[in-house]
PDB file of C-alpha atoms in Angstrom:
ATOM      1  CA  MET A   1      23.694 -40.564  18.380  1.00 61.00           C
ATOM      2  CA  ALA A   2      25.119 -37.540  20.202  1.00 59.00           C
ATOM      3  CA  GLU A   3      27.974 -37.339  17.668  1.00 64.00           C
ATOM      4  CA  ILE A   4      25.482 -37.145  14.802  1.00 68.00           C
ATOM      5  CA  LEU A   5      23.442 -34.442  16.534  1.00 64.00           C
ATOM      6  CA  ALA A   6      26.639 -32.478  17.276  1.00 63.00           C
ATOM      7  CA  SER A   7      27.442 -32.253  13.562  1.00 70.00           C
ATOM      8  CA  PRO A   8      27.196 -28.644  12.335  1.00 72.00           C
ATOM      9  CA  VAL A   9      25.100 -29.762   9.351  1.00 79.00           C
ATOM     10  CA  VAL A  10      22.556 -31.544  11.562  1.00 80.00           C
ATOM     11  CA  GLU A  11      22.536 -28.616  13.993  1.00 79.00           C
ATOM     12  CA  ALA A  12      21.847 -26.187  11.129  1.00 80.00           C
ATOM     13  CA  LEU A  13      19.048 -28.418   9.807  1.00 82.00           C
ATOM     14  CA  LEU A  14      17.407 -28.688  13.232  1.00 82.00           C
ATOM     15  CA  ALA A  15      17.728 -24.923  13.741  1.00 82.00           C
ATOM     16  CA  ALA A  16      16.180 -24.380  10.280  1.00 84.00           C
ATOM     17  CA  ILE A  17      13.278 -26.635  11.300  1.00 83.00           C
ATOM     18  CA  ILE A  18      12.862 -24.491  14.417  1.00 82.00           C
ATOM     19  CA  PHE A  19      12.797 -21.263  12.389  1.00 81.00           C
ATOM     20  CA  ILE A  20      10.422 -22.632   9.735  1.00 80.00           C
ATOM     21  CA  SER A  21       8.101 -23.934  12.443  1.00 81.00           C
ATOM     22  CA  LEU A  22       8.122 -20.601  14.256  1.00 77.00           C
ATOM     23  CA  ALA A  23       7.469 -18.724  11.004  1.00 76.00           C
ATOM     24  CA  ALA A  24       4.533 -21.026  10.268  1.00 74.00           C
ATOM     25  CA  GLU A  25       3.225 -20.496  13.794  1.00 72.00           C
ATOM     26  CA  VAL A  26       3.434 -16.721  13.465  1.00 68.00           C
ATOM     27  CA  LYS A  27       1.890 -16.744   9.972  1.00 68.00           C
ATOM     28  CA  THR A  28      -1.149 -18.804  10.973  1.00 66.00           C
ATOM     29  CA  ALA A  29      -3.806 -17.490  13.295  1.00 59.00           C
ATOM     30  CA  GLY A  30      -3.689 -19.000  16.784  1.00 58.00           C
ATOM     31  CA  PHE A  31      -1.823 -22.176  17.692  1.00 62.00           C
ATOM     32  CA  SER A  32      -1.061 -24.363  14.667  1.00 64.00           C
ATOM     33  CA  GLY A  33       1.437 -26.827  16.100  1.00 72.00           C
ATOM     34  CA  GLY A  34       4.540 -25.135  14.681  1.00 74.00           C
ATOM     35  CA  ALA A  35       5.621 -24.077  18.158  1.00 75.00           C
ATOM     36  CA  LEU A  36       5.387 -27.687  19.312  1.00 80.00           C
ATOM     37  CA  VAL A  37       7.629 -28.838  16.444  1.00 82.00           C
ATOM     38  CA  ALA A  38      10.082 -26.032  17.265  1.00 80.00           C
ATOM     39  CA  ALA A  39      10.063 -26.991  20.950  1.00 79.00           C
ATOM     40  CA  VAL A  40      10.774 -30.653  20.142  1.00 84.00           C
ATOM     41  CA  ALA A  41      13.608 -29.726  17.753  1.00 82.00           C
ATOM     42  CA  GLY A  42      15.036 -27.371  20.408  1.00 79.00           C
ATOM     43  CA  ALA A  43      14.788 -30.061  23.067  1.00 80.00           C
ATOM     44  CA  ILE A  44      16.688 -32.437  20.768  1.00 81.00           C
ATOM     45  CA  LEU A  45      19.423 -29.848  20.176  1.00 79.00           C
ATOM     46  CA  ILE A  46      19.798 -28.812  23.812  1.00 78.00           C
ATOM     47  CA  GLY A  47      19.313 -32.362  25.093  1.00 76.00           C
ATOM     48  CA  SER A  48      22.075 -33.665  22.848  1.00 74.00           C
ATOM     49  CA  ARG A  49      24.469 -31.170  24.436  1.00 70.00           C
ATOM     50  CA  TRP A  50      23.392 -32.292  27.887  1.00 69.00           C
ATOM     51  CA  GLY A  51      24.078 -35.879  26.817  1.00 63.00           C
ATOM     52  CA  GLU A  52      27.648 -34.853  25.986  1.00 65.00           C
ATOM     53  CA  GLY A  53      28.165 -33.654  29.530  1.00 64.00           C
ATOM     54  CA  SER A  54      28.219 -29.939  28.757  1.00 62.00           C
ATOM     55  CA  PRO A  55      24.893 -28.817  30.211  1.00 59.00           C
ATOM     56  CA  SER A  56      24.046 -25.160  30.482  1.00 73.00           C
ATOM     57  CA  VAL A  57      20.857 -23.979  32.083  1.00 81.00           C
ATOM     58  CA  LEU A  58      21.274 -20.629  30.294  1.00 81.00           C
ATOM     59  CA  GLU A  59      20.745 -22.235  26.868  1.00 80.00           C
ATOM     60  CA  PHE A  60      17.614 -23.981  28.099  1.00 79.00           C
ATOM     61  CA  VAL A  61      16.197 -20.873  29.786  1.00 84.00           C
ATOM     62  CA  LEU A  62      16.895 -18.593  26.817  1.00 85.00           C
ATOM     63  CA  PHE A  63      15.448 -20.993  24.253  1.00 80.00           C
ATOM     64  CA  PHE A  64      12.279 -21.974  26.080  1.00 83.00           C
ATOM     65  CA  SER A  65      11.553 -18.532  27.542  1.00 84.00           C
ATOM     66  CA  GLY A  66      11.870 -17.184  23.992  1.00 86.00           C
ATOM     67  CA  MET A  67       9.431 -19.854  22.793  1.00 81.00           C
ATOM     68  CA  ALA A  68       7.043 -18.901  25.611  1.00 84.00           C
ATOM     69  CA  LEU A  69       7.221 -15.219  24.634  1.00 85.00           C
ATOM     70  CA  ILE A  70       6.474 -16.034  20.997  1.00 80.00           C
ATOM     71  CA  ILE A  71       3.493 -18.200  21.920  1.00 79.00           C
ATOM     72  CA  MET A  72       2.188 -15.591  24.389  1.00 82.00           C
ATOM     73  CA  ASP A  73       2.438 -12.901  21.724  1.00 80.00           C
ATOM     74  CA  ILE A  74       0.578 -15.034  19.181  1.00 74.00           C
ATOM     75  CA  LEU A  75      -2.196 -16.067  21.537  1.00 76.00           C
ATOM     76  CA  PHE A  76      -2.620 -13.167  23.969  1.00 78.00           C
ATOM     77  CA  LEU A  77      -0.481 -10.056  23.489  1.00 74.00           C
ATOM     78  CA  PHE A  78      -0.767  -9.427  19.717  1.00 73.00           C
ATOM     79  CA  SER A  79       1.938  -6.768  19.858  1.00 76.00           C
ATOM     80  CA  GLY A  80       4.770  -8.293  17.866  1.00 76.00           C
ATOM     81  CA  ALA A  81       7.282  -6.905  20.365  1.00 83.00           C
ATOM     82  CA  ALA A  82       7.185 -10.004  22.569  1.00 83.00           C
ATOM     83  CA  ALA A  83       7.603 -12.210  19.491  1.00 80.00           C
ATOM     84  CA  VAL A  84      10.693 -10.252  18.407  1.00 86.00           C
ATOM     85  CA  ILE A  85      12.174 -10.440  21.915  1.00 89.00           C
ATOM     86  CA  GLY A  86      11.314 -14.144  21.976  1.00 85.00           C
ATOM     87  CA  LEU A  87      13.015 -14.722  18.621  1.00 84.00           C
ATOM     88  CA  VAL A  88      16.147 -12.952  19.871  1.00 89.00           C
ATOM     89  CA  ALA A  89      16.100 -15.137  23.002  1.00 90.00           C
ATOM     90  CA  VAL A  90      15.648 -18.305  20.924  1.00 84.00           C
ATOM     91  CA  MET A  91      18.524 -17.351  18.628  1.00 86.00           C
ATOM     92  CA  THR A  92      20.730 -16.447  21.600  1.00 89.00           C
ATOM     93  CA  GLY A  93      19.941 -19.779  23.242  1.00 85.00           C
ATOM     94  CA  LEU A  94      20.822 -21.579  20.001  1.00 82.00           C
ATOM     95  CA  PHE A  95      24.024 -19.529  19.676  1.00 86.00           C
ATOM     96  CA  PHE A  96      25.174 -20.724  23.097  1.00 84.00           C
ATOM     97  CA  THR A  97      23.960 -24.258  22.354  1.00 80.00           C
ATOM     98  CA  PHE A  98      26.198 -24.306  19.274  1.00 78.00           C
ATOM     99  CA  GLY A  99      29.246 -23.306  21.324  1.00 79.00           C
ATOM    100  CA  GLY A 100      29.051 -19.519  21.284  1.00 80.00           C
ATOM    101  CA  GLY A 101      31.900 -18.903  18.841  1.00 84.00           C
ATOM    102  CA  VAL A 102      32.385 -18.155  15.171  1.00 88.00           C
ATOM    103  CA  MET A 103      31.210 -21.648  14.235  1.00 85.00           C
ATOM    104  CA  ALA A 104      27.958 -20.956  16.102  1.00 83.00           C
ATOM    105  CA  LEU A 105      27.442 -17.870  13.928  1.00 86.00           C
ATOM    106  CA  TYR A 106      28.044 -19.931  10.786  1.00 87.00           C
ATOM    107  CA  ILE A 107      25.555 -22.563  11.933  1.00 83.00           C
ATOM    108  CA  LEU A 108      22.937 -19.903  12.741  1.00 84.00           C
ATOM    109  CA  ALA A 109      23.525 -18.151   9.410  1.00 86.00           C
ATOM    110  CA  ALA A 110      23.131 -21.448   7.555  1.00 86.00           C
ATOM    111  CA  ALA A 111      19.957 -22.165   9.530  1.00 85.00           C
ATOM    112  CA  VAL A 112      18.478 -18.766   8.682  1.00 86.00           C
ATOM    113  CA  ILE A 113      19.292 -19.211   4.977  1.00 87.00           C
ATOM    114  CA  LEU A 114      17.912 -22.768   4.947  1.00 86.00           C
ATOM    115  CA  SER A 115      14.755 -21.720   6.782  1.00 84.00           C
ATOM    116  CA  ALA A 116      14.164 -18.762   4.449  1.00 85.00           C
ATOM    117  CA  ALA A 117      14.541 -21.046   1.426  1.00 86.00           C
ATOM    118  CA  GLY A 118      12.378 -23.716   3.045  1.00 82.00           C
ATOM    119  CA  PHE A 119       9.634 -21.282   4.020  1.00 79.00           C
ATOM    120  CA  TYR A 120       9.713 -19.743   0.530  1.00 81.00           C
ATOM    121  CA  PHE A 121       9.328 -23.203  -1.000  1.00 80.00           C
ATOM    122  CA  ILE A 122       6.552 -24.207   1.384  1.00 75.00           C
ATOM    123  CA  ALA A 123       4.649 -20.949   0.948  1.00 72.00           C
ATOM    124  CA  GLY A 124       5.020 -20.998  -2.816  1.00 72.00           C
ATOM    125  CA  HIS A 125       4.326 -24.642  -3.564  1.00 69.00           C
ATOM    126  CA  LEU A 126       2.173 -25.980  -0.767  1.00 66.00           C
ATOM    127  CA  SER A 127      -1.010 -24.374  -2.063  1.00 67.00           C
ATOM    128  CA  GLN A 128      -0.621 -26.212  -5.404  1.00 72.00           C
ATOM    129  CA  SER A 129       0.009 -29.650  -3.906  1.00 71.00           C
ATOM    130  CA  ARG A 130      -2.542 -32.450  -4.030  1.00 75.00           C
ATOM    131  CA  LEU A 131      -2.395 -32.854  -0.255  1.00 68.00           C
ATOM    132  CA  TRP A 132      -3.169 -29.171   0.305  1.00 67.00           C
ATOM    133  CA  ARG A 133      -6.106 -29.293  -2.096  1.00 71.00           C
ATOM    134  CA  LYS A 134      -7.512 -32.257  -0.162  1.00 71.00           C
ATOM    135  CA  LEU A 135      -7.103 -30.484   3.183  1.00 65.00           C
ATOM    136  CA  THR A 136      -8.563 -27.096   2.236  1.00 68.00           C
ATOM    137  CA  LEU A 137     -12.031 -25.879   1.419  1.00 67.00           C
ATOM    138  CA  HIS A 138     -12.480 -24.475  -2.076  1.00 67.00           C
ATOM    139  CA  THR A 139     -16.155 -23.524  -1.930  1.00 71.00           C
ATOM    140  CA  GLU A 140     -16.726 -19.791  -2.082  1.00 71.00           C
ATOM    141  CA  LEU A 141     -19.798 -18.296  -0.469  1.00 69.00           C
ATOM    142  CA  LYS A 142     -20.517 -15.158  -2.488  1.00 68.00           C
ATOM    143  CA  GLY A 143     -23.045 -12.441  -1.868  1.00 68.00           C
ATOM    144  CA  LYS A 144     -24.478 -12.913  -5.370  1.00 69.00           C
ATOM    145  CA  ALA A 145     -25.532 -16.416  -4.365  1.00 67.00           C
ATOM    146  CA  GLY A 146     -27.326 -15.089  -1.283  1.00 62.00           C
ATOM    147  CA  PHE A 147     -24.597 -15.555   1.308  1.00 65.00           C
ATOM    148  CA  HIS A 148     -24.070 -12.585   3.621  1.00 64.00           C
ATOM    149  CA  SER A 149     -21.901 -12.388   6.706  1.00 63.00           C
ATOM    150  CA  SER A 150     -24.470 -10.353   8.605  1.00 62.00           C
ATOM    151  CA  ALA A 151     -28.040  -9.191   8.180  1.00 59.00           C
ATOM    152  CA  SER A 152     -27.232  -5.833   9.821  1.00 70.00           C
ATOM    153  CA  ASP A 153     -26.756  -2.711   7.742  1.00 73.00           C
ATOM    154  CA  TYR A 154     -23.336  -1.239   8.583  1.00 76.00           C
ATOM    155  CA  SER A 155     -23.406   1.460   5.902  1.00 77.00           C
ATOM    156  CA  GLY A 156     -23.795   4.161   8.584  1.00 80.00           C
ATOM    157  CA  TYR A 157     -20.403   3.222  10.011  1.00 80.00           C
ATOM    158  CA  VAL A 158     -18.431   3.448   6.752  1.00 81.00           C
ATOM    159  CA  GLY A 159     -15.641   6.014   7.082  1.00 82.00           C
ATOM    160  CA  ARG A 160     -15.873   6.318  10.869  1.00 84.00           C
ATOM    161  CA  LYS A 161     -12.940   5.544  13.136  1.00 86.00           C
ATOM    162  CA  GLY A 162     -13.030   2.838  15.758  1.00 85.00           C
ATOM    163  CA  THR A 163     -10.875   0.619  17.915  1.00 88.00           C
ATOM    164  CA  ALA A 164     -10.112  -3.032  17.233  1.00 87.00           C
ATOM    165  CA  LEU A 165     -11.194  -5.125  20.211  1.00 88.00           C
ATOM    166  CA  SER A 166      -9.663  -8.315  18.812  1.00 86.00           C
ATOM    167  CA  VAL A 167      -7.055  -9.238  16.253  1.00 83.00           C
ATOM    168  CA  LEU A 168      -8.432  -8.778  12.738  1.00 80.00           C
ATOM    169  CA  ARG A 169      -7.157 -11.911  10.963  1.00 77.00           C
ATOM    170  CA  PRO A 170      -8.956 -10.797   8.794  1.00 78.00           C
ATOM    171  CA  ALA A 171     -12.221 -10.773  10.805  1.00 81.00           C
ATOM    172  CA  GLY A 172     -12.804  -9.708  14.378  1.00 83.00           C
ATOM    173  CA  LYS A 173     -14.583  -7.232  16.641  1.00 87.00           C
ATOM    174  CA  VAL A 174     -14.310  -3.442  16.559  1.00 87.00           C
ATOM    175  CA  LYS A 175     -15.837  -0.701  18.664  1.00 89.00           C
ATOM    176  CA  VAL A 176     -17.144   2.365  16.848  1.00 88.00           C
ATOM    177  CA  GLU A 177     -18.394   5.010  19.256  1.00 84.00           C
ATOM    178  CA  ASP A 178     -20.267   2.857  21.807  1.00 85.00           C
ATOM    179  CA  THR A 179     -21.223   0.016  19.457  1.00 86.00           C
ATOM    180  CA  VAL A 180     -19.342  -3.288  19.150  1.00 87.00           C
ATOM    181  CA  LEU A 181     -19.419  -4.562  15.563  1.00 84.00           C
ATOM    182  CA  ASP A 182     -18.147  -7.493  13.512  1.00 81.00           C
ATOM    183  CA  ALA A 183     -15.504  -6.298  11.063  1.00 81.00           C
ATOM    184  CA  VAL A 184     -13.244  -7.588   8.294  1.00 79.00           C
ATOM    185  CA  SER A 185      -9.945  -5.885   7.486  1.00 79.00           C
ATOM    186  CA  ASP A 186      -9.131  -4.911   3.908  1.00 75.00           C
ATOM    187  CA  GLY A 187      -5.378  -5.363   3.998  1.00 67.00           C
ATOM    188  CA  PRO A 188      -3.074  -8.221   4.982  1.00 61.00           C
ATOM    189  CA  PHE A 189      -3.231  -9.324   8.593  1.00 51.00           C
TER     190      PHE A 189
END
């Protein structure tokens, strides 16, 4: 089994699964399970190397501390900086897991290309699949039908500047002057 997992093709596929899972985790609000899939795939990759008798604590520490930084940024920090540092740590851990040479760069490059293609396919085609339609809600609650998000009149706050108190994905809390309000962002989150 260790020989199969040590194959560059299998290593690139597992690394692509890690990257796709992390991208899905970052793209969705909160914890969606992508980080768990990435952690399992990373444990398989690093564990297979330990099974060969070439253990390195550095690979383990880099990979899982990077995963921890990404999860902390998604759930608590909301800065993006910790996620970028975490991604660099994950990729560095994978680089050393793959041997740390030119072949490791090829495997990582293949994984990035595969994950970009895979994420593009998933993002583009998942919303049209039968499974997705069964799992998602299609009912729209429109104001014309009498549905309103709040009974309060916020028209006095239009155009004023405030501070976001929570992540607006797309809804959250903002503080305008001394008043905490529910808000919805206009742009992408």
